[in-house]
Coordinates of C-alpha atoms and ligand atoms in Angstrom, one line a residue:
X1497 CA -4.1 -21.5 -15.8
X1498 CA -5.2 -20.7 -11.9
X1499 CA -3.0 -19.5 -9.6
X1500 CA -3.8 -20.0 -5.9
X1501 CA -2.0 -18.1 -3.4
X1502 CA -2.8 -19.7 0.4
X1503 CA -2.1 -17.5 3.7
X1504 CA 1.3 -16.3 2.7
X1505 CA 3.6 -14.3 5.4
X1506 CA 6.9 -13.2 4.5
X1507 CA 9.4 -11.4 6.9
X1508 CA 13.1 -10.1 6.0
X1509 CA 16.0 -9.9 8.4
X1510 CA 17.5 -6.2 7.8
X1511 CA 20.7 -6.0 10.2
X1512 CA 19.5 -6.6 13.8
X1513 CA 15.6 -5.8 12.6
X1514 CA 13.2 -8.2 11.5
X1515 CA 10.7 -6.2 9.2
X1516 CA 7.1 -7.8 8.6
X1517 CA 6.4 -7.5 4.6
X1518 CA 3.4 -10.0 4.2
X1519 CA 0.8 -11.0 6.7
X1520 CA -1.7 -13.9 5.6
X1521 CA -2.2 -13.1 2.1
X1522 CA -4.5 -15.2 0.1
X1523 CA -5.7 -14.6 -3.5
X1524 CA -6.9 -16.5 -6.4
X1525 CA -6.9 -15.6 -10.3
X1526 CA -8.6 -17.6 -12.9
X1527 CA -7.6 -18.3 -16.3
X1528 CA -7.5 -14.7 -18.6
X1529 CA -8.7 -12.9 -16.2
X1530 CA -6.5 -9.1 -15.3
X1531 CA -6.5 -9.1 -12.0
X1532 CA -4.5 -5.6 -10.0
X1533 CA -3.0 -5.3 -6.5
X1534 CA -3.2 -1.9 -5.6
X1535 CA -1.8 -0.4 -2.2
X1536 CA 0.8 1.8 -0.6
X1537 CA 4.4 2.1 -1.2
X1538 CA 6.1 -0.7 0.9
X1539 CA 3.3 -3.0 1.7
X1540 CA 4.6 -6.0 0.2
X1541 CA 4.0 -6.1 -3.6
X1542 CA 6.7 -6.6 -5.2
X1543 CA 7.9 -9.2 -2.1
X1544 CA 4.4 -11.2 -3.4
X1545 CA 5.7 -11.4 -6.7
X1546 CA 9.4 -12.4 -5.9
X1547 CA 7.3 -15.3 -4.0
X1548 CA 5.2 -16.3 -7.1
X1549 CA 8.8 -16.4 -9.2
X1550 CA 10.3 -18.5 -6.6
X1551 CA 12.6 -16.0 -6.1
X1552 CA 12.0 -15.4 -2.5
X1553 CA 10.6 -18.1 0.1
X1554 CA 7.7 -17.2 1.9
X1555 CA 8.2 -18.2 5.8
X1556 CA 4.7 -19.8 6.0
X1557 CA 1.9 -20.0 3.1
X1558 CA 2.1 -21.6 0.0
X1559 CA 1.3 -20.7 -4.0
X1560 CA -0.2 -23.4 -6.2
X1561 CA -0.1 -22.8 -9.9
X1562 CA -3.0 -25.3 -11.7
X1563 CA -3.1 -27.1 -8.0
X1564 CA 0.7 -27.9 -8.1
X1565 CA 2.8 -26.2 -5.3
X1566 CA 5.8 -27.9 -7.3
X1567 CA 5.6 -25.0 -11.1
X1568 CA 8.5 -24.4 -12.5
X1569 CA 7.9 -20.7 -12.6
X1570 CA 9.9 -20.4 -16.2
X1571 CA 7.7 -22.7 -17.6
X1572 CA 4.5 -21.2 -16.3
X1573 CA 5.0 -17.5 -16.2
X1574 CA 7.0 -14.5 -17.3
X1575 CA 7.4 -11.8 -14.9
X1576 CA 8.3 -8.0 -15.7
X1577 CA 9.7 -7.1 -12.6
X1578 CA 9.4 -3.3 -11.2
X1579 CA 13.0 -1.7 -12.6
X1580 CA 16.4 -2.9 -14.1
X1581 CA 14.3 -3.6 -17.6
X1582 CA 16.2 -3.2 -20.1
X1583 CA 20.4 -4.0 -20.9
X1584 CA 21.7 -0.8 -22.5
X1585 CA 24.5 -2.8 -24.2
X1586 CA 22.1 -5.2 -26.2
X1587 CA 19.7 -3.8 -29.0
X1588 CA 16.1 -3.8 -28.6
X1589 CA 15.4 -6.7 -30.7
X1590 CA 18.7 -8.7 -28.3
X1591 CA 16.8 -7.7 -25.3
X1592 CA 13.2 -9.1 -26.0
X1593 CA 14.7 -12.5 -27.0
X1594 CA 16.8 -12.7 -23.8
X1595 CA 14.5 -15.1 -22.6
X1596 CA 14.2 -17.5 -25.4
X1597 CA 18.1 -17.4 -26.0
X1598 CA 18.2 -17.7 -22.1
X1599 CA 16.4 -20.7 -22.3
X1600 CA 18.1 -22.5 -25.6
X1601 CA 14.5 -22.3 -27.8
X1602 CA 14.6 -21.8 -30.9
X1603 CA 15.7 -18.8 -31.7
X1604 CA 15.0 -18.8 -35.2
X1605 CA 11.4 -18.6 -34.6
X1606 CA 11.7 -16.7 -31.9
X1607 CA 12.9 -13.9 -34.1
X1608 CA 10.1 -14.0 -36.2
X1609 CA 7.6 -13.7 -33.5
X1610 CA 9.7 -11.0 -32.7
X1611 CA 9.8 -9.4 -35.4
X1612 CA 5.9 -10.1 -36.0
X1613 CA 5.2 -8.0 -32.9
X1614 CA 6.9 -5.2 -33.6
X1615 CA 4.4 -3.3 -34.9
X1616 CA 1.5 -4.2 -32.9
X1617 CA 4.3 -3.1 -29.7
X1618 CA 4.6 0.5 -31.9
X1619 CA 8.6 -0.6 -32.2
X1620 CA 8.7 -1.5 -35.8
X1621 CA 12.1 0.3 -36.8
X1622 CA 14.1 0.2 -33.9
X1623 CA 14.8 -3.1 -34.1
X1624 CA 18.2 -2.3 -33.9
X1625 CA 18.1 0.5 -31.9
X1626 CA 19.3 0.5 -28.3
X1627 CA 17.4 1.5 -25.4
X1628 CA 19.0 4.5 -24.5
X1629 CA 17.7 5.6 -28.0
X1630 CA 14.2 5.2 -26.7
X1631 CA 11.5 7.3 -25.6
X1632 CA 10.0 6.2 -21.7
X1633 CA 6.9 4.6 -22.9
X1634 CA 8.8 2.9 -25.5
X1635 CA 11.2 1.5 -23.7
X1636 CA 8.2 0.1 -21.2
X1637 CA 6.5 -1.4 -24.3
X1638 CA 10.2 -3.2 -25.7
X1639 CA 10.2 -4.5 -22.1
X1640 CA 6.5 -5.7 -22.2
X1641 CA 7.1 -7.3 -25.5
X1642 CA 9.7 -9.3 -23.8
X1643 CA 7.4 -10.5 -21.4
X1644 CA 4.9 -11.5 -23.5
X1645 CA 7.6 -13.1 -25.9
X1646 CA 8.8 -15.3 -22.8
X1647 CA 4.8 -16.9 -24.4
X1648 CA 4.2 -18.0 -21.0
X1649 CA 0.5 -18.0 -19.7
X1650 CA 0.5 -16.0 -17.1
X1651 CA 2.4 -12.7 -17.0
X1652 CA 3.4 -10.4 -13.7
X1653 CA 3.4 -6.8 -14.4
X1654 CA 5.2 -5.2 -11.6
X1655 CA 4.1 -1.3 -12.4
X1656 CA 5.5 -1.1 -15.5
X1657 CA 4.3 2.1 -16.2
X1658 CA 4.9 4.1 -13.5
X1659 CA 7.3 5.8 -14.3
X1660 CA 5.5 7.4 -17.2
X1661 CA 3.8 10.8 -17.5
X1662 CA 0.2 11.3 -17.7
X1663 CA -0.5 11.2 -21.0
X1664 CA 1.9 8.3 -22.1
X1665 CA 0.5 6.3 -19.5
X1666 CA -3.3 6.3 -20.3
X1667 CA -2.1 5.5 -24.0
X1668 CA 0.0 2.7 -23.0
X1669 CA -3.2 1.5 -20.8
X1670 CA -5.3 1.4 -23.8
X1671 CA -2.6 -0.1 -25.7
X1672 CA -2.4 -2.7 -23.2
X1673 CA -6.1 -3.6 -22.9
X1674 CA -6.1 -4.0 -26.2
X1675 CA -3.0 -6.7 -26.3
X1676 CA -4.3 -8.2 -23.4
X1677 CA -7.8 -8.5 -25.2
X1678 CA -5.7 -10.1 -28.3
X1679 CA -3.2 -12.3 -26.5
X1680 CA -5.5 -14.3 -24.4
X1681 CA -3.3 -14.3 -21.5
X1682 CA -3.7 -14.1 -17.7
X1683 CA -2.5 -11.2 -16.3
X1684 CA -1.5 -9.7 -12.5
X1685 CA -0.7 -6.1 -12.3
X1686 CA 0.6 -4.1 -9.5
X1687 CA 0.0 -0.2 -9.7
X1688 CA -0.2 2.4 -7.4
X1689 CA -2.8 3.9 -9.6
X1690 CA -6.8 4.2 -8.7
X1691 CA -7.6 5.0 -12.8
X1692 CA -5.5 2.5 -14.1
X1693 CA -6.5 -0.6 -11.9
X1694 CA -10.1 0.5 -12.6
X1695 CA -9.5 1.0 -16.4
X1696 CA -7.5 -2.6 -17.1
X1697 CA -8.8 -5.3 -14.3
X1698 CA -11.7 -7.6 -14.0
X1699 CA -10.9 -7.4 -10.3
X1700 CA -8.5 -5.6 -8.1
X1701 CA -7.8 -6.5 -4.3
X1702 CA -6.5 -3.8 -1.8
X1703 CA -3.8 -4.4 -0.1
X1704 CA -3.0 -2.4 3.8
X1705 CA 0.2 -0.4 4.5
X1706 CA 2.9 -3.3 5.8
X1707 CA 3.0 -5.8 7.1
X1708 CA 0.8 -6.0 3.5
X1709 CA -2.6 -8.2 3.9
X1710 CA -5.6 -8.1 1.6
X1711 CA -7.9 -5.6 2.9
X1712 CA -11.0 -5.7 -0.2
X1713 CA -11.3 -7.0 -3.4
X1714 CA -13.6 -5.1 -5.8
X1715 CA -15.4 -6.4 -9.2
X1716 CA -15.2 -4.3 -12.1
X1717 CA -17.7 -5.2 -14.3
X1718 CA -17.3 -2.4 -17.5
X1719 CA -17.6 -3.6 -20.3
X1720 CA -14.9 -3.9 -23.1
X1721 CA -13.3 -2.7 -25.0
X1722 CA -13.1 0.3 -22.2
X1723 CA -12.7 3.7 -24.2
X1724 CA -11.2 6.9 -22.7
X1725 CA -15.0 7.7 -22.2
X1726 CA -14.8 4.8 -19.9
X1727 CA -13.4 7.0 -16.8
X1728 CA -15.9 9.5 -16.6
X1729 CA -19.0 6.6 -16.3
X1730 CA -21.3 6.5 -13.5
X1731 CA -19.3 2.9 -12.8
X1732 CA -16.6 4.1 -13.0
X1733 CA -16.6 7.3 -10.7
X1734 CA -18.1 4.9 -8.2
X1735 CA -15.6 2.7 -8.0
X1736 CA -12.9 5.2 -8.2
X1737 CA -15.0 6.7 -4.9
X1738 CA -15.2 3.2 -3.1
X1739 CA -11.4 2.3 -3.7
X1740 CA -9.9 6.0 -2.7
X1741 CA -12.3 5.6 0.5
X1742 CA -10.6 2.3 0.9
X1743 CA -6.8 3.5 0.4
X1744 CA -7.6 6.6 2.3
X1745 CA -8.7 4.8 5.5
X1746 CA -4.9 3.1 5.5
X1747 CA -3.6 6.3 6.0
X1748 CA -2.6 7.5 9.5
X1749 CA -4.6 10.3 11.3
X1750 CA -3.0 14.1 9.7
X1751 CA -2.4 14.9 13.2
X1752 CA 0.1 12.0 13.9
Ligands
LIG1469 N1 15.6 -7.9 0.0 C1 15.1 -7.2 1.0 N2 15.7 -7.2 2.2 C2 15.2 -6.6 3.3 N3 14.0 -5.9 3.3 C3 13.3 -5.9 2.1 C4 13.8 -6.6 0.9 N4 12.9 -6.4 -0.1 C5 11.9 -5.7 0.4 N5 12.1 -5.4 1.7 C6 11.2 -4.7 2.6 O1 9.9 -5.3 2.6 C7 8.9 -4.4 2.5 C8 8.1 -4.6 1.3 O2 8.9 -4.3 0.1 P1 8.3 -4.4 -1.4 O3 9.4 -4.0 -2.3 O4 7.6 -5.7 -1.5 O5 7.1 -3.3 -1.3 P2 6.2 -2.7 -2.5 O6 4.8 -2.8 -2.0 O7 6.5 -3.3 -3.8 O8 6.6 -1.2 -2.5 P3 6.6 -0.1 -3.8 O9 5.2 0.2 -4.0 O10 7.4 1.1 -3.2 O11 7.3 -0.8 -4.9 C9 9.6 -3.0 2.6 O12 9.5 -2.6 3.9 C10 11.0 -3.3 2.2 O13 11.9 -2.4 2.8
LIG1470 MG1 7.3 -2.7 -5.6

């Protein structure tokens, strides 16, 4: 699985105003590899990820998964988009098999994959719960088991934890390093967050403030499994220091 994307510009019409989101954007992620986007709010993230899903046309660029500009992105990828996770009306265990039932596979088996995960997704028990009976991080996780139950290859992670605290979220890191190192899949995470990007991706590329273009893209080369201890290395720190300055340089002058 390699995913290509080629000088991609994207512009919406809002009212009378034409706004700019993407600017000759080109990226490339090889097979397993984690891969972030980090930048600021607005730049076009989520809009490059509505492109990849085919649901949003990019006014000039194109996307080839495996060389083929022609995916059907169901059968290639599963995306976990950015909010509007999970349906309140459906239990947990309804909700992550959306997209099999969605689809018309067999459900049978899906349900005991499901219920295989469970555990390893720290659910095991509220297979019947609904979501409104679930704690923030657990409700990411049900959501991420979902994506990773669509059993496509490559999987889009549109922030999904951003809207956790601290704490939760540096668990739900680890946790997801370590599914990530078990599932074999490739992954492309959006974040707004230095640590995190550093912590989970073999590489992350820098995005500017809109119209979004790729500004750097930055190796990290600690090795797994990364431990909490991870974040206070030498590599680390210096990374952390290189990618702030990067971010930081995006931001308009305090005195404008
Ligand atoms: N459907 C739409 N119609 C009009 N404008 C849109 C639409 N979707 C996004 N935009 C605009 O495109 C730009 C990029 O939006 P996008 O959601 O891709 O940003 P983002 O980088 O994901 O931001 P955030 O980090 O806040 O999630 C923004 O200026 C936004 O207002
Ligand atoms: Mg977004």
């Amino acid at each position: 699985m390699n995913i290509v994307l080629d000088n991609i510009g994207k512009s919406y019409k809002a009212g009378k105003r034409e706004v700019l989101a993407l600017s000759g954007v080109s990226l490339n992620v090889g097979s397993g590899e984690f891969v972030s986007i980090i930048g600021p709010s607005g730049c076009g993230k989520s809009t490059l990820f509505k492109i990849i899903c085919g649901l949003a046309n990019p006014d000039r660029g194109s996307v080839r998964i495996n060389g083929s500009r022609d995916y059907r992105p169901g059968d290639v990828l599963s995306y976990m988009p950015q909010k509007d996770l999970l349906m309140p009306w459906r239990t947990v265990l309804d909700n992550v098999l959306l997209p099999v039932k969605i689809r018309g596979e067999d459900l049978k088996k899906g349900r005991e994959d499901a219920l295989g995960l469970f555990p390893l997704f720290g659910l095991e028990g509220f297979e019947s719960s609904y979501p409104g009976e679930l704690s923030g991080g657990m409700s990411q996780r049900a959501a991420l088991l979902r994506t990773v139950l669509a059993g496509r290859e490559l999987m889009l992670l549109d922030e999904p934890f951003g809207s956790l605290d601290a704490i939760t979220r540096f668990n739900m890191q680890q946790w997801l390093q370590e599914i990530w190192l078990k599932l074999n899949r490739t992954v492309i995470f959006i974040t707004h967050d230095v640590d995190e990007a550093i912590f989970l991706s073999d590489r992350i590329y820098v995005m500017s403030p809109r119209p979004g273009s790729l500004r750097d893209c930055l190796e990290v080369t600690i090795p797994r499994p990364r431990t909490s201890s991870a974040v206070i290395g030498n590599n680390f720190v210096k990374l952390k220091e290189k990618l702030i300055g990067l971010l930081a340089d995006q931001l308009p002058p305090s005195d404008s």
